[in-house]
Short mmCIF file of C-alpha atoms and ligand atoms in Angstrom, two decimals:
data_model
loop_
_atom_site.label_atom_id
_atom_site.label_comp_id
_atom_site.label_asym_id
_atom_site.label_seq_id
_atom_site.Cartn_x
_atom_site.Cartn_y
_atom_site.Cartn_z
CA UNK U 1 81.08 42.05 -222.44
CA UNK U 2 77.54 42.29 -220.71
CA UNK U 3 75.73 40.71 -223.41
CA UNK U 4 78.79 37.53 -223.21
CA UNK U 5 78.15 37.27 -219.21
CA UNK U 6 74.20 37.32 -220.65
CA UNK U 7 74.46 34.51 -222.79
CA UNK U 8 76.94 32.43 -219.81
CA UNK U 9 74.38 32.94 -217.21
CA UNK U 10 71.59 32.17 -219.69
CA UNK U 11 73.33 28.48 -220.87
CA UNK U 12 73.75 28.27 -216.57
CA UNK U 13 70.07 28.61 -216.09
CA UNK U 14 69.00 26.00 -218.79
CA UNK U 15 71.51 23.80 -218.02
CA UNK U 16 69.99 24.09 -214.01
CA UNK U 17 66.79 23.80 -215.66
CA UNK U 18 67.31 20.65 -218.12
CA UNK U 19 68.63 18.81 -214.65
CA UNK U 20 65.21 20.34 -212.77
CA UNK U 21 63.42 18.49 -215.80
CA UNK U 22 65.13 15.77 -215.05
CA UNK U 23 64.35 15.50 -211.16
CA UNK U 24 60.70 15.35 -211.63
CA UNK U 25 60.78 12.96 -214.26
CA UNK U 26 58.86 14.56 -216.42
CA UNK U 27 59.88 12.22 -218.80
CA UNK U 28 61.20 14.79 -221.96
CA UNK U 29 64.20 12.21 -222.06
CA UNK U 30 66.60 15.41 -222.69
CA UNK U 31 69.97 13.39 -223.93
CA UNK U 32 71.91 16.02 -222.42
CA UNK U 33 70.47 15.41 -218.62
CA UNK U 34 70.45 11.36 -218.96
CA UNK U 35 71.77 9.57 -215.94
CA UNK U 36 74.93 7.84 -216.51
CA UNK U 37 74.60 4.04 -215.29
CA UNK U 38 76.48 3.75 -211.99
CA UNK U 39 79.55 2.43 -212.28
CA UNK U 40 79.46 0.55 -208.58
CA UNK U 41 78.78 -3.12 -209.46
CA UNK U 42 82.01 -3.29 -212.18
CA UNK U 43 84.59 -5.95 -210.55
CA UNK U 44 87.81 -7.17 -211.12
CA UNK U 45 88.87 -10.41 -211.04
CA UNK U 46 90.37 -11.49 -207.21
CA UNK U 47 92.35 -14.67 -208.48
CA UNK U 48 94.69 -15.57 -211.51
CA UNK U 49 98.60 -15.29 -212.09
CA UNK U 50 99.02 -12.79 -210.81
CA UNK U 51 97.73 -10.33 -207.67
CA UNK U 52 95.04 -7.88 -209.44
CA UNK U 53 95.72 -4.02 -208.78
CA UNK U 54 99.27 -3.71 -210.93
CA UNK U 55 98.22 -4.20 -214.16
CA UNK U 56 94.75 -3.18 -213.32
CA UNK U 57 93.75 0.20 -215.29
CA UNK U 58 93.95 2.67 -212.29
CA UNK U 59 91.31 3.21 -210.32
CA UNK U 60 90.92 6.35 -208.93
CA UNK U 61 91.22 6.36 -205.39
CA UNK U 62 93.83 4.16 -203.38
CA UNK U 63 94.56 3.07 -199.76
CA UNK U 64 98.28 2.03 -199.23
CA UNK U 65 97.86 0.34 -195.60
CA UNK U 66 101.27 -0.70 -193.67
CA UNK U 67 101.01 -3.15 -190.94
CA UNK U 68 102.93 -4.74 -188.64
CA UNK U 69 103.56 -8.31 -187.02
CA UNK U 70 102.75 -8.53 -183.91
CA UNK U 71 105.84 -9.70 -181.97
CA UNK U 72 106.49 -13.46 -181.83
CA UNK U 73 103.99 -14.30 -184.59
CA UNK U 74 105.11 -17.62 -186.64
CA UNK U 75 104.57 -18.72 -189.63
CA UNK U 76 101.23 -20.58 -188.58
CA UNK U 77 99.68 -17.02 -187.87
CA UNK U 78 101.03 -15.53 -191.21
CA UNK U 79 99.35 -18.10 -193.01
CA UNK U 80 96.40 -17.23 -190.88
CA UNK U 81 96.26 -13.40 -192.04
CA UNK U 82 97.04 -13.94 -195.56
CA UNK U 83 93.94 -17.05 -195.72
CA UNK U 84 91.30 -14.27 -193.96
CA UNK U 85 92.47 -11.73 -196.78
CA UNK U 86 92.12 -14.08 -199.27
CA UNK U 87 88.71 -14.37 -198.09
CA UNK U 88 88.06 -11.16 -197.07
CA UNK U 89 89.39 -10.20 -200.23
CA UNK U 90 87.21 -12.46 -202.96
CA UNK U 91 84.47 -11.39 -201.31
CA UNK U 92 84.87 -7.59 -201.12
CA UNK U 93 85.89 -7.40 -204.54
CA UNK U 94 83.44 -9.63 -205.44
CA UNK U 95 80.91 -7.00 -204.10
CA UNK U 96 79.84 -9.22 -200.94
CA UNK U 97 80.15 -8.65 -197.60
CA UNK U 98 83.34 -10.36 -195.65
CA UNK U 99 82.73 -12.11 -193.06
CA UNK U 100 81.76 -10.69 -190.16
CA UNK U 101 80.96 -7.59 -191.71
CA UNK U 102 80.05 -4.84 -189.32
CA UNK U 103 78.47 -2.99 -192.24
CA UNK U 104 77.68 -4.97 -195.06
CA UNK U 105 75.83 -2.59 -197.01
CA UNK U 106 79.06 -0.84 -197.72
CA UNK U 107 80.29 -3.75 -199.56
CA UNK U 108 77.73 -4.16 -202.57
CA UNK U 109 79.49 -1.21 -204.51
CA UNK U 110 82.79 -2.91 -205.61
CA UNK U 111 83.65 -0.10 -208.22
CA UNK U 112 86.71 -2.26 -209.50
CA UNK U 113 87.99 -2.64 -206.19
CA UNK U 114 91.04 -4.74 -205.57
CA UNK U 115 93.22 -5.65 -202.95
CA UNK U 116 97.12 -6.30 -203.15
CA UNK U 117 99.24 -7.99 -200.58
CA UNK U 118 102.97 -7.51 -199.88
CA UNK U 119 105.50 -8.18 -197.67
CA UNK U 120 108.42 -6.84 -195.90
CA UNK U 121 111.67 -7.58 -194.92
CA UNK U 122 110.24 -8.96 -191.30
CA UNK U 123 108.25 -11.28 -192.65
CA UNK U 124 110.68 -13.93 -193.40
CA UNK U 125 112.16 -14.05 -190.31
CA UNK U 126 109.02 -14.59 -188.22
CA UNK U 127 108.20 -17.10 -190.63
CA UNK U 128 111.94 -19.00 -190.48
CA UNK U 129 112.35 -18.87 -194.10
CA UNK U 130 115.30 -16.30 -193.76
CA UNK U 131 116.68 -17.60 -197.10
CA UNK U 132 113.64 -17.09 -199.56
CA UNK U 133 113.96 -13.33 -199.16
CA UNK U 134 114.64 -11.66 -202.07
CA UNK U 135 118.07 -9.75 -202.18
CA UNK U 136 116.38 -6.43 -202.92
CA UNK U 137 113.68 -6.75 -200.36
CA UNK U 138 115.13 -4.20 -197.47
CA UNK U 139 114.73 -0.74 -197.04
CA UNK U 140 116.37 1.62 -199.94
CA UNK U 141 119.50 3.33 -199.28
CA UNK U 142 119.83 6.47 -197.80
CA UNK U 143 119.34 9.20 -200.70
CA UNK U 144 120.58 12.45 -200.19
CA UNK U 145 117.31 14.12 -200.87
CA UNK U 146 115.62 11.83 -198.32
CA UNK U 147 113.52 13.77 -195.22
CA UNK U 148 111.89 10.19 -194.02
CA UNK U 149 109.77 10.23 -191.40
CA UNK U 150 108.93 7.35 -189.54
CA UNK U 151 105.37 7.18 -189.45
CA UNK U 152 105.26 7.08 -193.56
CA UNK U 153 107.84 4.38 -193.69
CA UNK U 154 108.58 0.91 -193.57
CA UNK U 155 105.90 -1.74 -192.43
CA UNK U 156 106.04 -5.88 -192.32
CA UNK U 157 103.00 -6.09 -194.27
CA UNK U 158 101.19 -4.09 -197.15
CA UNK U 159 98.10 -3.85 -198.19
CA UNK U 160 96.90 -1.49 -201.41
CA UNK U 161 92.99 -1.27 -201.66
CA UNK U 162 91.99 0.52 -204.87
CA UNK U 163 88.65 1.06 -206.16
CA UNK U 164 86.89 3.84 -208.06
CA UNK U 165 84.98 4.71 -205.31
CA UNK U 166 86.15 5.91 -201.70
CA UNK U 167 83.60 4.72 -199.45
CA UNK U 168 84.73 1.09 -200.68
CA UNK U 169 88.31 2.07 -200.35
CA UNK U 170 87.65 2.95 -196.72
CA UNK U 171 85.61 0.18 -196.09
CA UNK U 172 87.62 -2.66 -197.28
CA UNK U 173 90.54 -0.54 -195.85
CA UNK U 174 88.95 -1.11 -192.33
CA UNK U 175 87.76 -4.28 -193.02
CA UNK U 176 91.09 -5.89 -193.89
CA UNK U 177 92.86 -4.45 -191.13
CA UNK U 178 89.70 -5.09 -188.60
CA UNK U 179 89.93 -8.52 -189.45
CA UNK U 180 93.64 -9.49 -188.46
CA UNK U 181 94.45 -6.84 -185.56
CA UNK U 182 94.91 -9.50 -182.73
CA UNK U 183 97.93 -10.76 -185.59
CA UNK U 184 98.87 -7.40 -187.26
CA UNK U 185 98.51 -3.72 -185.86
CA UNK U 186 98.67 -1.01 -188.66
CA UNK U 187 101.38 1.15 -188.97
CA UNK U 188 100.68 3.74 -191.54
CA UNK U 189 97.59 4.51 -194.11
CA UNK U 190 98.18 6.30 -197.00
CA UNK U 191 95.51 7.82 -199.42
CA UNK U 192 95.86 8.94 -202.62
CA UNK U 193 93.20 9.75 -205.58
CA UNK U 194 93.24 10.72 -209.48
CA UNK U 195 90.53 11.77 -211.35
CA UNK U 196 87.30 10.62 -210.21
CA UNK U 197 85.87 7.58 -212.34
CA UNK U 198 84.01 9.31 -215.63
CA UNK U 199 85.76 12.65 -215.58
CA UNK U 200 87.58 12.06 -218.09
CA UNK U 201 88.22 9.24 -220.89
CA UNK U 202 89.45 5.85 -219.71
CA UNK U 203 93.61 5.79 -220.83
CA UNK U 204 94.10 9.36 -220.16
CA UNK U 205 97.49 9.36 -218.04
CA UNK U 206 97.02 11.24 -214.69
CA UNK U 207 98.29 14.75 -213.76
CA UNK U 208 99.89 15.17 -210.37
CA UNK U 209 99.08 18.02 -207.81
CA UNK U 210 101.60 20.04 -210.34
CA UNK U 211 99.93 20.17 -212.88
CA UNK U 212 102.06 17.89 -215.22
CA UNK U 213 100.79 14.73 -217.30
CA UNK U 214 102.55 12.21 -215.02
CA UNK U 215 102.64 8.66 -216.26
CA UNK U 216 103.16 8.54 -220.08
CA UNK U 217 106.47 6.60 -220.25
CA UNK U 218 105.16 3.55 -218.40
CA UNK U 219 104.55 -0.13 -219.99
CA UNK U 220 101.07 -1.36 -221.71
CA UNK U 221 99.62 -3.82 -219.38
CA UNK U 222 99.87 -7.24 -221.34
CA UNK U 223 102.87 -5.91 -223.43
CA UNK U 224 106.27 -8.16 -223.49
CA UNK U 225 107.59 -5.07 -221.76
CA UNK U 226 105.37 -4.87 -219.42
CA UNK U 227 105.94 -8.47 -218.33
CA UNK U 228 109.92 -8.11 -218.67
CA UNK U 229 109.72 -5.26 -216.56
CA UNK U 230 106.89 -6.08 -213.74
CA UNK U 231 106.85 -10.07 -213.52
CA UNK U 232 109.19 -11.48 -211.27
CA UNK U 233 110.68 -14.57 -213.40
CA UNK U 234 111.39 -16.58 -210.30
CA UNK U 235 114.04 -15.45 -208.18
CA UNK U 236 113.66 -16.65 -205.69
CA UNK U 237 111.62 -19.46 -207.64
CA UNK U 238 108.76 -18.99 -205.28
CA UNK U 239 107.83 -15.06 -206.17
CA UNK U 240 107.61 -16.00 -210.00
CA UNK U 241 104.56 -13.77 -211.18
CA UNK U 242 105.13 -11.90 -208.41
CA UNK U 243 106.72 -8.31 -208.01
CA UNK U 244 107.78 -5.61 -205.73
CA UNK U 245 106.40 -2.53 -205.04
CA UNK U 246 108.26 0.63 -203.38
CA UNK U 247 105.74 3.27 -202.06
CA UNK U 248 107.53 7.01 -201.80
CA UNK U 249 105.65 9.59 -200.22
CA UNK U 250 107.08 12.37 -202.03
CA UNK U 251 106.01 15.37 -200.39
CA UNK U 252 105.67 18.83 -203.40
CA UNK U 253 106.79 22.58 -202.54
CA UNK U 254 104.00 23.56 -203.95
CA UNK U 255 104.11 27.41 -202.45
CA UNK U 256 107.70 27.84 -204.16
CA UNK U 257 106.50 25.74 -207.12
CA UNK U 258 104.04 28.72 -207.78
CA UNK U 259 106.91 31.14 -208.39
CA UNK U 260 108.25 29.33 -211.22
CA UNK U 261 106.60 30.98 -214.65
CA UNK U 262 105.28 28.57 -217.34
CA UNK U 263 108.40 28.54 -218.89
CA UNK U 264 110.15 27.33 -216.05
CA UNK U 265 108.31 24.53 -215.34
CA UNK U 266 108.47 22.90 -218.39
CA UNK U 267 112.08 23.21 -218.39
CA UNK U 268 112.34 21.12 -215.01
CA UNK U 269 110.50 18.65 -216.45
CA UNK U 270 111.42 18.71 -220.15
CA UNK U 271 107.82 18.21 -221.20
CA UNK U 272 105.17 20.75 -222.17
CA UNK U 273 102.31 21.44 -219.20
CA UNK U 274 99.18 21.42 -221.53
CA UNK U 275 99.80 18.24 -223.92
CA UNK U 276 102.59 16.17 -222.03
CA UNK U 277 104.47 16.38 -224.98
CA UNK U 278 108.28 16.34 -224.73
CA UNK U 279 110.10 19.91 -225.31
CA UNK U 280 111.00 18.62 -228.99
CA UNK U 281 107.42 16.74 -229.75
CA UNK U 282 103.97 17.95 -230.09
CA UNK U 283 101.74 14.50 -229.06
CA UNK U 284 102.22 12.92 -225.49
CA UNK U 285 103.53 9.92 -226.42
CA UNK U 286 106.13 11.57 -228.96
CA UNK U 287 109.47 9.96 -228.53
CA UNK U 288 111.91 12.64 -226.98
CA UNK U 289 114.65 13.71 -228.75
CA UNK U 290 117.83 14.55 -226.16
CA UNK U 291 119.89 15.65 -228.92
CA UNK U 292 118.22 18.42 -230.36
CA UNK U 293 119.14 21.79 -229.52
CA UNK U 294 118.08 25.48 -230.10
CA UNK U 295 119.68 28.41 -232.36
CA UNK U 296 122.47 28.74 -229.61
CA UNK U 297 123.25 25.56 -229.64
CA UNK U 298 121.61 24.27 -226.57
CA UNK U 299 119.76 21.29 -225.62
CA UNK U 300 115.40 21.89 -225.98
CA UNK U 301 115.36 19.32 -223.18
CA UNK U 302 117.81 20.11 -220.56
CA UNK U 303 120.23 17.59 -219.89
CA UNK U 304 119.02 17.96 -216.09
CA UNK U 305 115.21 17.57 -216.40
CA UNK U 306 113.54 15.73 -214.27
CA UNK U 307 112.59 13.35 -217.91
CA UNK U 308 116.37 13.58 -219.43
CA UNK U 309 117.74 12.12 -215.70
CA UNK U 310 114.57 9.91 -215.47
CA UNK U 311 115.61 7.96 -218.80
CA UNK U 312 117.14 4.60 -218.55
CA UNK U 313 120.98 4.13 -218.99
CA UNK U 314 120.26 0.69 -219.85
CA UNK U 315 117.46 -1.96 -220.42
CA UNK U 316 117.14 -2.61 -216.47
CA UNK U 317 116.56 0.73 -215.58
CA UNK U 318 112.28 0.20 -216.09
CA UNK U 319 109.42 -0.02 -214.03
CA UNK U 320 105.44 0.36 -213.59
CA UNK U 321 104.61 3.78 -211.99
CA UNK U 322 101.32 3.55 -210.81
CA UNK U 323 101.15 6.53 -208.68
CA UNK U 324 98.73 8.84 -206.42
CA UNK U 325 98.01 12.09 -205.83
CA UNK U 326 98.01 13.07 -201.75
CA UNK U 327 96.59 16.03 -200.18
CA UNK U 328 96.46 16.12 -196.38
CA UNK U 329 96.77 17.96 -193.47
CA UNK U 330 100.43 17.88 -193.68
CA UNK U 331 100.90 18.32 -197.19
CA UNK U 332 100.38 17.50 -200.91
CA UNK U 333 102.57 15.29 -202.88
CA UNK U 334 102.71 12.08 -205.11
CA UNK U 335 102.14 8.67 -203.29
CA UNK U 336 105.12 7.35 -206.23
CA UNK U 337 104.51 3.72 -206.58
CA UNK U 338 106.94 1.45 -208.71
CA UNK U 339 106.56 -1.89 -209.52
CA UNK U 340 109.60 -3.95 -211.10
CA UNK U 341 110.51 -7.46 -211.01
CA UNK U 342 113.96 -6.29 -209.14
CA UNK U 343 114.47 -3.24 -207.00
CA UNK U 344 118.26 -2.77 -206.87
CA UNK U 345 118.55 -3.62 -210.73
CA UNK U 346 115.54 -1.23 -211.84
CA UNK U 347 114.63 1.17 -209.67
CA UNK U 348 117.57 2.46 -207.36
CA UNK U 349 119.90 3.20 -210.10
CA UNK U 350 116.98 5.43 -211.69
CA UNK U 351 116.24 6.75 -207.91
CA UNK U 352 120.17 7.42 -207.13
CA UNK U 353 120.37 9.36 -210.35
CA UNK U 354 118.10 11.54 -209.60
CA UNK U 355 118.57 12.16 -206.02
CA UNK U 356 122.51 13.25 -207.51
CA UNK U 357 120.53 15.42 -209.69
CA UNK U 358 117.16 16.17 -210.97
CA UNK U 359 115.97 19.76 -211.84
CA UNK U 360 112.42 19.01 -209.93
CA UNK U 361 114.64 18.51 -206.61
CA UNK U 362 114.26 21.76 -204.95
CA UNK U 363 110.22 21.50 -205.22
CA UNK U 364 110.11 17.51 -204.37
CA UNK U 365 110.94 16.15 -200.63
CA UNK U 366 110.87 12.06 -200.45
CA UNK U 367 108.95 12.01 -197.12
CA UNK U 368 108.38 8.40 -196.90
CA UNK U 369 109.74 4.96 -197.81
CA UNK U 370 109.21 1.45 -198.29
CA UNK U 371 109.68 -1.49 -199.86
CA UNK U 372 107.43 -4.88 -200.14
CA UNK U 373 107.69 -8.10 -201.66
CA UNK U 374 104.19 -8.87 -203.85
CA UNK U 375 103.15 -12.37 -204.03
CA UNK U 376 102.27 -13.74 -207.67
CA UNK U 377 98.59 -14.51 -207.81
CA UNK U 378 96.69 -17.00 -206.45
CA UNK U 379 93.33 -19.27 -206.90
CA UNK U 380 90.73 -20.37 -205.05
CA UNK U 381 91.76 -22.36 -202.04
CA UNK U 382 94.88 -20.35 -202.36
CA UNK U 383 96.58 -17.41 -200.51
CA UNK U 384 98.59 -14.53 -201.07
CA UNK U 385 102.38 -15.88 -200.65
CA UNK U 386 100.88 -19.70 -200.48
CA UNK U 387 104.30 -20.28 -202.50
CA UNK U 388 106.57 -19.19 -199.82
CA UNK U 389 104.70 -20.05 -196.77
CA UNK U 390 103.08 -23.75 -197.82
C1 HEM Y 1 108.66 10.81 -215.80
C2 HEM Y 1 106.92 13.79 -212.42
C3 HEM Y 1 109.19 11.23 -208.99
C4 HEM Y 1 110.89 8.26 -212.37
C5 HEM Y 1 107.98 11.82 -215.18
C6 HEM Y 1 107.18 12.81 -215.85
C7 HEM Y 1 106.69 13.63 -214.91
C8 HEM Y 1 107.18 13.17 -213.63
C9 HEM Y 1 105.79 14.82 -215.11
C10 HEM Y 1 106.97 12.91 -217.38
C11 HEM Y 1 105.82 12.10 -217.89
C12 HEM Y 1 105.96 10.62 -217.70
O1 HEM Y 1 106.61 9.91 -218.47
O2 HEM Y 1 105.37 10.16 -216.73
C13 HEM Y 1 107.39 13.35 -211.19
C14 HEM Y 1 107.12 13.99 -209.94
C15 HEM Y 1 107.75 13.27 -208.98
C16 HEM Y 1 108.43 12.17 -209.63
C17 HEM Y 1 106.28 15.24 -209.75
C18 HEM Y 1 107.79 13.46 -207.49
C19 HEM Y 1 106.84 14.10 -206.81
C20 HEM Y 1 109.85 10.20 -209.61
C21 HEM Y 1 110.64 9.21 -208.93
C22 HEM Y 1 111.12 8.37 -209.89
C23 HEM Y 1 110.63 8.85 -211.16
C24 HEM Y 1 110.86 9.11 -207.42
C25 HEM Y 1 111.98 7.15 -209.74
C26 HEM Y 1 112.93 7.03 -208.86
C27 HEM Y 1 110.41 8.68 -213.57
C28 HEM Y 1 110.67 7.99 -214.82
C29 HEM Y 1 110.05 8.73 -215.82
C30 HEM Y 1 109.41 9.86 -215.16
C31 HEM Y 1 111.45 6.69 -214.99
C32 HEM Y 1 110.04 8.43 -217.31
C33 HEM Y 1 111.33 8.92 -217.91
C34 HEM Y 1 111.41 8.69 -219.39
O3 HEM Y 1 110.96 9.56 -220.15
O4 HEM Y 1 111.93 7.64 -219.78
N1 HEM Y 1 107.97 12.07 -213.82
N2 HEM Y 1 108.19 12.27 -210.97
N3 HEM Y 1 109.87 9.96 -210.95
N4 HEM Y 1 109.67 9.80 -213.81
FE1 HEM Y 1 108.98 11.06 -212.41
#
C-alpha cells in the first residue's frame, strides 16, 4: 500500500512540476502541459430561420431571465424591446460590445453565446393582437406534484442567455435586462450549468445533480424529427419556425435520494447509473426493451420508471429537453427545459403522466413553472417576433 500512495504522490509531483515547466516557459514544449487554445472567441450565428440556442449544441452555462411588461406598455414599446435585443443581441454574440456598454471588455469573450427570446401569455394583450396567441401559450395545469412558487414562475417575457462561459452569461444577462428596464422589470433569473466547456468530449449527454445520464432520448439537431418535433409549422401562421419553451424548476430530494442503494436508483429510472444504458441494454443509446422480464417473470424495466412512464403513447408525445443543472441557496434541481412545436399536444400529456405516476416522484418537487412562446428567427433589420408585431 505505501509503495502505491509512493508512486500517486510521485505522478502528483511531476505532474505539478511539468505545469512549473510550463510557467516559466522554459520552452521543453512537454505535450502533456500544452495550453489548450481558449475557446472565448467561438460564436454562433445571431440570425437565420430560426432563434439560435435550441438546436445549438449546449453550452454549458445558462441564464433563463423572466421579465415583465411594465403596465400599459403597447405594442409600439414591445417592438421597441425586442429591436434593442436584436441589437444588443448581434452584437454580444457577435463578441462586441452593445451599445452603451457599461463594461465592454466583458463582451469580447462570446464563448458560443446566444440569446433566445420568448413570450408569454401577456404579451398579446398589451400588444392588441389577442387572437395570434397560440392555444397552448398559458400557464400549465395544475399537476398534482406541483409546489410552485411564485417567484420561479410565470413572466411576460423570456430571455435564455447561454454561453460556455459565465462571466458572458452574466454579462449579457445584465446587459439585456439593463437595456429595457424603463419597458420591462425582471421577474425571475434562473441559472443553470453542465459540464464546463472541454471537460469532457463534445456530444456527451449531460448528467443531472443525480448522478444519471440525462438527455439521451432527445432529437438530432437537423434530423426530420427534430424539425417535426421542435419547429412550429405555422399555427398560428406567424410563429412558423418558431417554438415554445416550458422552463420547470424541478427542485431534487437529494438528502433522501442518498438513502436509496445503487440498485434502487436504477430501478426508478430504468436505466443503468454508469453507462445510461437501459435496464435491458448495455450502450446508451440502446433501444429499451419494456417487454422483457426476469426469471420470475417480471419486467427488467419497471413499468413505473421514471423512462417506462416518460415514453410516448403516441407520435405527439416528443420534445427537445435541453435542460440545466441548479444549485443554489435554496436547493439543487434540474432547470427542465422542453421545446415542442405544441405544448398541450406534446408535452402535458407526457407531464400529466407522470405527475399520476413516476417512480422518481418522491425525490423530484416541480418548484417552478412557465410557459413562452419563441419567435422563429430573424435577419438583419429584423426582430424577434417581427412576424407578429409588424
Ligand atoms: C428521460 C431524469 C423530469 C420527460 C429521462 C432520463 C433521465 C431523466 C435520467 C433517461 C435518459 C434520457 O433519455 O434522458 C429526469 C429528472 C427529472 C426529469 C431527474 C426531474 C428532476 C422530466 C420531466 C419530463 C421528463 C418534467 C416531462 C414532463 C422525459 C422523457 C424522457 C426522459 C420524455 C425520455 C423517455 C424515453 O425513453 O422515451 N429523464 N427527468 N423528465 N424524461 Fe426525464
Amino acid at each position: 500500500l505505501s509503495r502505491r500512495r509512493l508512486l500517486g504522490g510521485g505522478a502528483a509531483v511531476l505532474g505539478v512540476a511539468g505545469i512549473g515547466a510550463a510557467g516559466i516557459g522554459t520552452g521543453l514544449g512537454y505535450a502533456a502541459t500544452r495550453e489548450p487554445e481558449p475557446t472565448g472567441g467561438r460564436t454562433v450565428a445571431f440570425h437565420g430561420v430560426h432563434q439560435a440556442g435550441i438546436d445549438t449544441e449546449p453550452q454549458a452555462f445558462a441564464a433563463f431571465v423572466a421579465l415583465d411588461l411594465r403596465p400599459g406598455l403597447d405594442r409600439r414599446a414591445l417592438v421597441g424591446i425586442m429591436k434593442v435585443w436584436a441589437e444588443d443581441g448581434r452584437r454580444l454574440t457577435e463578441g462586441s460590445p452593445a451599445l452603451g456598454d457599461t463594461e465592454p471588455e466583458l463582451a469580447h469573450d462570446p464563448a458560443r453565446l446566444t440569446v433566445t427570446v420568448g413570450f408569454g401569455p401577456a404579451v398579446f394583450d398589451a400588444a392588441g393582437l389577442a387572437a395570434q396567441r397560440p392555444e397552448w401559450l398559458r400557464p400549465l395545469p395544475a399537476f398534482s406534484i406541483d409546489r410552485l412558487e411564485e417567484r420561479w414562475s410565470g413572466g411576460d417575457l423570456l430571455v435564455q442567455v447561454c454561453a460556455d462561459d459565465p462571466v458572458t452569461v452574466s454579462h449579457a444577462t445584465r446587459t439585456l435586462a439593463k437595456s429595457v428596464r424603463s419597458l420591462a422589470t425582471v421577474r425571475w433569473v434562473q441559472r443553470g450549468f453542465r459540464n464546463a466547456a472541454g471537460t469532457k468530449p463534445a456530444g456527451t449527454t449531460m448528467r443531472n445533480l443525480m448522478g444519471q445520464v440525462d438527455g439521451t432520448v432527445n432529437p438530432a439537431a437537423g434530423s426530420t424529427d427534430f424539425d417535426r418535433q421542435v419547429w412550429n409549422p405555422g399555427t398560428p401562421a406567424w410563429l412558423a419556425g418558431g417554438t415554445s419553451v416550458v422552463v420547470r424548476r424541478i427542485r431534487m430530494e437529494l438528502d433522501t435520494w442518498d438513502e436509496l442503494d445503487r440498485p434502487a436508483r436504477e430501478l426508478a429510472v430504468g436505466r443503468d447509473l454508469a453507462s445510461g444504458a437501459p435496464l435491458t441494454g448495455n450502450r446508451e443509446h440502446d433501444d429499451p426493451d419494456f417487454a422483457a422480464t426476469d426469471v420470475h417473470g417480471i419486467p427488467v424495466i419497471p413499468p413505473e420508471s421514471h423512462v417506462a412512464r416518460a415514453r410516448p403513447r403516441n407520435a405527439n408525445e416528443r420534445f427537445l429537453r435541453r435542460g440545466y443543472n441548479y444549485d443554489d441557496p435554496d436547493g439543487a434541481g434540474l432547470l427542465f427545459a422542453s421545446y415542442q412545436a405544441d405544448v398541450d399536444a406534446q408535452f402535458v400529456p407526457v407531464q400529466q403522466r407522470l405527475a399520476e405516476h413516476d417512480a422518481l416522484n418522491p425525490w423530484i418537487t416541480p418548484i417552478g413553472s412557465a410557459v413562452f412562446a419563441v419567435p422563429p428567427g430573424f435577419g438583419p433589420g429584423g426582430y424577434p417576433g417581427d412576424t407578429l408585431l409588424e
